[in-house]
PDB file of C-alpha atoms in Angstrom:
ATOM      1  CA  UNK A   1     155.794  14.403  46.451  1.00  0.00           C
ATOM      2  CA  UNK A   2     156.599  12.057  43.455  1.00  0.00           C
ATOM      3  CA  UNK A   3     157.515  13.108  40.280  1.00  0.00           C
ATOM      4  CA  UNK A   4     154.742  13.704  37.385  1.00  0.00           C
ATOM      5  CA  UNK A   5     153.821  12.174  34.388  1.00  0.00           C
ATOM      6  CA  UNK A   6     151.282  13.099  31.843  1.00  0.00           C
ATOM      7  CA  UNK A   7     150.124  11.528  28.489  1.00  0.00           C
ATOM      8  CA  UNK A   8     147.924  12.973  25.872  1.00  0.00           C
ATOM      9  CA  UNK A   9     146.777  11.359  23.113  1.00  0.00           C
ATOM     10  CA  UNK A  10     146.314  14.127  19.386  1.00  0.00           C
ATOM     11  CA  UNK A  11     143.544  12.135  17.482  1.00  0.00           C
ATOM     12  CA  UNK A  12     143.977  12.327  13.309  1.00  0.00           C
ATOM     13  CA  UNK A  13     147.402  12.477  10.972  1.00  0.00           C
ATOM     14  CA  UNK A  14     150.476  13.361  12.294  1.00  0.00           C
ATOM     15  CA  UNK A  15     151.353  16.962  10.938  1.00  0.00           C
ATOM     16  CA  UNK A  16     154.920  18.094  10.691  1.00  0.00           C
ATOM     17  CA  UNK A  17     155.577  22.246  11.733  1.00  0.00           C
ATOM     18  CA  UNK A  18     155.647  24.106   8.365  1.00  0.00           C
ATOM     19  CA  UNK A  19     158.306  26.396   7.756  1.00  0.00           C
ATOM     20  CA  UNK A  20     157.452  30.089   8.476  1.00  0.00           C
ATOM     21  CA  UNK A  21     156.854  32.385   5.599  1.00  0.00           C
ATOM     22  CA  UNK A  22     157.635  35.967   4.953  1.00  0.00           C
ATOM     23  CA  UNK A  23     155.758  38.567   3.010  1.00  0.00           C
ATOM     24  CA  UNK A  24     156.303  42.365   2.660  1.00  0.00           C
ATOM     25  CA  UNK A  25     153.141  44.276   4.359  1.00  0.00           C
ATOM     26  CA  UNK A  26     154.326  48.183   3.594  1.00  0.00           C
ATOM     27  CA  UNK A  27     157.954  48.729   4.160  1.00  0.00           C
ATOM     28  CA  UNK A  28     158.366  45.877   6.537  1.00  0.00           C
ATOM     29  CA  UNK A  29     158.694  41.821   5.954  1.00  0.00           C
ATOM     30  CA  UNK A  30     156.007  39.851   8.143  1.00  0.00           C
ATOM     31  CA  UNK A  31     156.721  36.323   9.281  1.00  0.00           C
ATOM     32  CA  UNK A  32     153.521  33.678   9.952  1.00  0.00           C
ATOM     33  CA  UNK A  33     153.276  30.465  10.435  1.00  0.00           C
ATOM     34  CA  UNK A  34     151.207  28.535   7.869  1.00  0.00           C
ATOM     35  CA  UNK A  35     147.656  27.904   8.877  1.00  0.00           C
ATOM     36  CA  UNK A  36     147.768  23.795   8.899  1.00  0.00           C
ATOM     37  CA  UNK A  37     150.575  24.289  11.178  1.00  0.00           C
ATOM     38  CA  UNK A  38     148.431  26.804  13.431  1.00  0.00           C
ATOM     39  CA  UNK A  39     145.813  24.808  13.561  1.00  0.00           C
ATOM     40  CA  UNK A  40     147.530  21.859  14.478  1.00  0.00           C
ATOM     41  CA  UNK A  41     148.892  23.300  17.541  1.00  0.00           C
ATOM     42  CA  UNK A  42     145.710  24.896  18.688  1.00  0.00           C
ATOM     43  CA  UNK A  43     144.352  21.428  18.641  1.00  0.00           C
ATOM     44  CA  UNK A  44     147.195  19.965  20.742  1.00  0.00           C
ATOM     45  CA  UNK A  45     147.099  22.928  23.060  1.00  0.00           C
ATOM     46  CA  UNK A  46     143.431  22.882  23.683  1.00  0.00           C
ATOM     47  CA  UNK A  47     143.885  18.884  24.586  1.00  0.00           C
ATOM     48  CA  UNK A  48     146.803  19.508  26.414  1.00  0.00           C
ATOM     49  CA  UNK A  49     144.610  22.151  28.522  1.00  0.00           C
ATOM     50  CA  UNK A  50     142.012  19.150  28.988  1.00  0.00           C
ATOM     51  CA  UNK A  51     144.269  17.272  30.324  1.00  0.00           C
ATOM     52  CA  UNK A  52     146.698  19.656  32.687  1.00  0.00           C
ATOM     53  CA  UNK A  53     142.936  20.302  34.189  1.00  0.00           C
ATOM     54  CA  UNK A  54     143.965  24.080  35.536  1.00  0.00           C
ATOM     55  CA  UNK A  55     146.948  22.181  37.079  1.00  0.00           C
ATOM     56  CA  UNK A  56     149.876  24.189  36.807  1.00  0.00           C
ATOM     57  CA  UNK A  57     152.621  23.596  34.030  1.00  0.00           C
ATOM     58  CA  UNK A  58     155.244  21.056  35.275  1.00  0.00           C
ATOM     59  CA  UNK A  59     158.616  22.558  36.776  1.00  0.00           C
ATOM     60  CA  UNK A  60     162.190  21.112  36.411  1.00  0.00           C
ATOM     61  CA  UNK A  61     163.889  19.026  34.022  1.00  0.00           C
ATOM     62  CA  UNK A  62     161.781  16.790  31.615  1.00  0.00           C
ATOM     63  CA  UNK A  63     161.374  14.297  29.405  1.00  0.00           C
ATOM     64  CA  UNK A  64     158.946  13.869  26.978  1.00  0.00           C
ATOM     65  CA  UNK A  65     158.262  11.015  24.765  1.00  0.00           C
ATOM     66  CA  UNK A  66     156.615  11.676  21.156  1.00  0.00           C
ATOM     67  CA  UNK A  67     155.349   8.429  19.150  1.00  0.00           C
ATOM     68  CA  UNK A  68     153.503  10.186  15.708  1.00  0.00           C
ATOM     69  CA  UNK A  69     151.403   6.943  14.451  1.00  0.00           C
ATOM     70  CA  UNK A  70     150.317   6.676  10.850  1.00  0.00           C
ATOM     71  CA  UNK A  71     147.835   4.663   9.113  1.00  0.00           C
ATOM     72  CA  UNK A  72     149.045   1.823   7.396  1.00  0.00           C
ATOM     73  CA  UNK A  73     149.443   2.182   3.402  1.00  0.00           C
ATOM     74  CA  UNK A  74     146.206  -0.339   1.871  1.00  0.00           C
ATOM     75  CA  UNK A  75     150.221  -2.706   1.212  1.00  0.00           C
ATOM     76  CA  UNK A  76     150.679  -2.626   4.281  1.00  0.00           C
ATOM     77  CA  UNK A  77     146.981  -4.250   5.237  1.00  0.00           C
ATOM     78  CA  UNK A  78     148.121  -7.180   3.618  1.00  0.00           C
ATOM     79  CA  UNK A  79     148.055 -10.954   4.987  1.00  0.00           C
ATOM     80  CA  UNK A  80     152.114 -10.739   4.606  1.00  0.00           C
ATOM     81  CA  UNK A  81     153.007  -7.909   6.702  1.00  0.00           C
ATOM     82  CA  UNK A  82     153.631  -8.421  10.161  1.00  0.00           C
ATOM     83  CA  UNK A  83     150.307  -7.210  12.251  1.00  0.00           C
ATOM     84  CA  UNK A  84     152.139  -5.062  14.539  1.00  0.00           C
ATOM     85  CA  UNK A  85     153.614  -1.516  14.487  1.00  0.00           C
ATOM     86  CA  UNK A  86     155.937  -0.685  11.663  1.00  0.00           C
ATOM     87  CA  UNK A  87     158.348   2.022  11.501  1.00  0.00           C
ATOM     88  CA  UNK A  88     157.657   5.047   9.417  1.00  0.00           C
ATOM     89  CA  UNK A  89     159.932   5.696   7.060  1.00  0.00           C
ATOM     90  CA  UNK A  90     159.073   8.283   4.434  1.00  0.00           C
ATOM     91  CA  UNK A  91     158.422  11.922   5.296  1.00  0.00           C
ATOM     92  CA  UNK A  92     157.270  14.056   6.976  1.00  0.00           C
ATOM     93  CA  UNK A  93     160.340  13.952   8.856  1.00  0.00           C
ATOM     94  CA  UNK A  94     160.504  13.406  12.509  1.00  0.00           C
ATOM     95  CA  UNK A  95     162.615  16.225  13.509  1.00  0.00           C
ATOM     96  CA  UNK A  96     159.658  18.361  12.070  1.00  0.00           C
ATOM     97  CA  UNK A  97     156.894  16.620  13.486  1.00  0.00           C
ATOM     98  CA  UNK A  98     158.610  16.673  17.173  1.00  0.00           C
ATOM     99  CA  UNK A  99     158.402  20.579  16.786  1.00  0.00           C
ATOM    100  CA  UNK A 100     155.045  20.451  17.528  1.00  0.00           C
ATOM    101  CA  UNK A 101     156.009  20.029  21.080  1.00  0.00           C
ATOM    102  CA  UNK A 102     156.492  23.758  21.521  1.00  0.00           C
ATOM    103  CA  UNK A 103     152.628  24.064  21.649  1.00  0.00           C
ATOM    104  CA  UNK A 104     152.728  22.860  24.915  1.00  0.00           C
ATOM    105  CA  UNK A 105     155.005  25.948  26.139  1.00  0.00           C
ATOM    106  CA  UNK A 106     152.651  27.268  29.065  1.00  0.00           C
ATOM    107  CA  UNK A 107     150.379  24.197  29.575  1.00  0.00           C
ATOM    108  CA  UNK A 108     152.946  21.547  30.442  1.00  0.00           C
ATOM    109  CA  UNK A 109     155.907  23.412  31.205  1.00  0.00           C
ATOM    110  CA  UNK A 110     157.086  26.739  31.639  1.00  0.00           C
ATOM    111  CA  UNK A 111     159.412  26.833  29.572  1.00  0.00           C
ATOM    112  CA  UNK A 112     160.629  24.312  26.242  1.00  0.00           C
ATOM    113  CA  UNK A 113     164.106  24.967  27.870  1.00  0.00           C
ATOM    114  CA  UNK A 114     163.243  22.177  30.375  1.00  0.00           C
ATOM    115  CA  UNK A 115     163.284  19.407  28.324  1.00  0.00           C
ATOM    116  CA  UNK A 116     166.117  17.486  28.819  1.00  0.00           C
ATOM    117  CA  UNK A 117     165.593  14.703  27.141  1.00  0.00           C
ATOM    118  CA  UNK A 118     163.472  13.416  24.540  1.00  0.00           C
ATOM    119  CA  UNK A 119     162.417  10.001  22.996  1.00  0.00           C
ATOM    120  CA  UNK A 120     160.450  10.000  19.745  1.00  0.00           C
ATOM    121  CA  UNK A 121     159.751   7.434  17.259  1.00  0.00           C
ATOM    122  CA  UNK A 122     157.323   7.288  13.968  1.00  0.00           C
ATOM    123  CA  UNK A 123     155.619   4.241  13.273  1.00  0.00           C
ATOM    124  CA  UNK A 124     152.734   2.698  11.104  1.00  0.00           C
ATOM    125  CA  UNK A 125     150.146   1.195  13.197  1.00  0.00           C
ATOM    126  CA  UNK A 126     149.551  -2.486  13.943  1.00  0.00           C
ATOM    127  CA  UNK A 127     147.022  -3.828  12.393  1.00  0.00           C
ATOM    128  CA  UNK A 128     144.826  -3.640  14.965  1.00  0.00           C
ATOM    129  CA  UNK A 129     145.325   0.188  15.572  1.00  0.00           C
ATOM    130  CA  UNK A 130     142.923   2.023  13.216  1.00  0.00           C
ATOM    131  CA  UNK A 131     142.929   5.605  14.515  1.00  0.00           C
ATOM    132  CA  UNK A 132     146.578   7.209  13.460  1.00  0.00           C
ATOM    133  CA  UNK A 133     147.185  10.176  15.969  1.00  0.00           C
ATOM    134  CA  UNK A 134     150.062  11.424  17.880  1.00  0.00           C
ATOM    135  CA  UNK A 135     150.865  10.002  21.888  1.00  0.00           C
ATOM    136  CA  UNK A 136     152.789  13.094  23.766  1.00  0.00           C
ATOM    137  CA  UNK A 137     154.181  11.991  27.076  1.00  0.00           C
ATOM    138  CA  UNK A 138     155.771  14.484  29.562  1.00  0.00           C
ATOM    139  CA  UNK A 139     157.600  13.555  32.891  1.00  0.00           C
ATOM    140  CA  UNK A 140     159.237  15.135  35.136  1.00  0.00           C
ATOM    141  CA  UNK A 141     162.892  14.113  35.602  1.00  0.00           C
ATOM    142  CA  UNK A 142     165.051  13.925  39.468  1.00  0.00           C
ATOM    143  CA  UNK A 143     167.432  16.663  39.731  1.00  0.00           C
ATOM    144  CA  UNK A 144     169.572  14.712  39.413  1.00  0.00           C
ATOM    145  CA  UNK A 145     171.120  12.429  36.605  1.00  0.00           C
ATOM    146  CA  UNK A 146     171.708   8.885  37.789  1.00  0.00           C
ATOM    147  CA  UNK A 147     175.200   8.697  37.167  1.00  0.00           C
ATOM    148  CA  UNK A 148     175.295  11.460  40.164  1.00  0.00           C
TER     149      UNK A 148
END
């Protein structure tokens, strides 16, 4: 059997994973995770669940690919900037926004301890693009790396 790959696309803006907060409930400090973060990963987890179909989450290494793509600036619509993509290059930061791949723990892999490797890029989409959104990619990986 070949290896898998599966891509899912998050419609709407990009959101970066918000720093937990603490509060005191009695004697005790309570951590949560802000609500626009929350949200945001129920959304990618119930597409993610779409899309894995029942199947079961992928074993071994992986890769996944994360390309965040925001809406041009109304600037950046004009007749003198290049019609295709344009890197992002103002926050939120990418590090941040490539957390969000832990709401796929479960769905497409066991375990976020599989990833091996990861490619991720922010851009501003070409002009022809309308719809910013976030494209998740995971794939399995050979055992093996090739310089084996």
């Amino acid at each position: 059997m070949g290896l898998k790959s599966r891509t899912i696309w998050i419609p709407g803006d990009p959101v970066a994973k918000g720093r937990p907060r603490a509060s005191r409930r009695g004697r005790g400090v309570v951590m949560h995770t802000p609500k626009k973060t929350a949200d945001h990963e129920r959304r990618i987890q119930a597409i993610a669940r779409r899309a894995w179909n029942g199947d079961a989450p992928f074993d071994g290494p992986l890769m996944v690919e994360f390309l965040p793509v925001f809406g041009r600036t109304q600037a950046q619509e004009g007749k003198r900037w290049n019609p295709g993509a344009l890197w992002h290059q103002k926050r939120p930061d990418l590090d941040n926004l490539a957390k969000v791949i832990d709401a796929l723990n479960g769905i497409a892999f066991r375990d976020d301890g599989q990833i091996s490797k990861i490619q991720a890029s922010k851009i501003r989409a070409p002009r022809a693009w309308r719809e910013p959104g976030t494209v998740i990619t995971v794939s399995q990986l050979p055992e093996h790396t090739q310089n084996d």
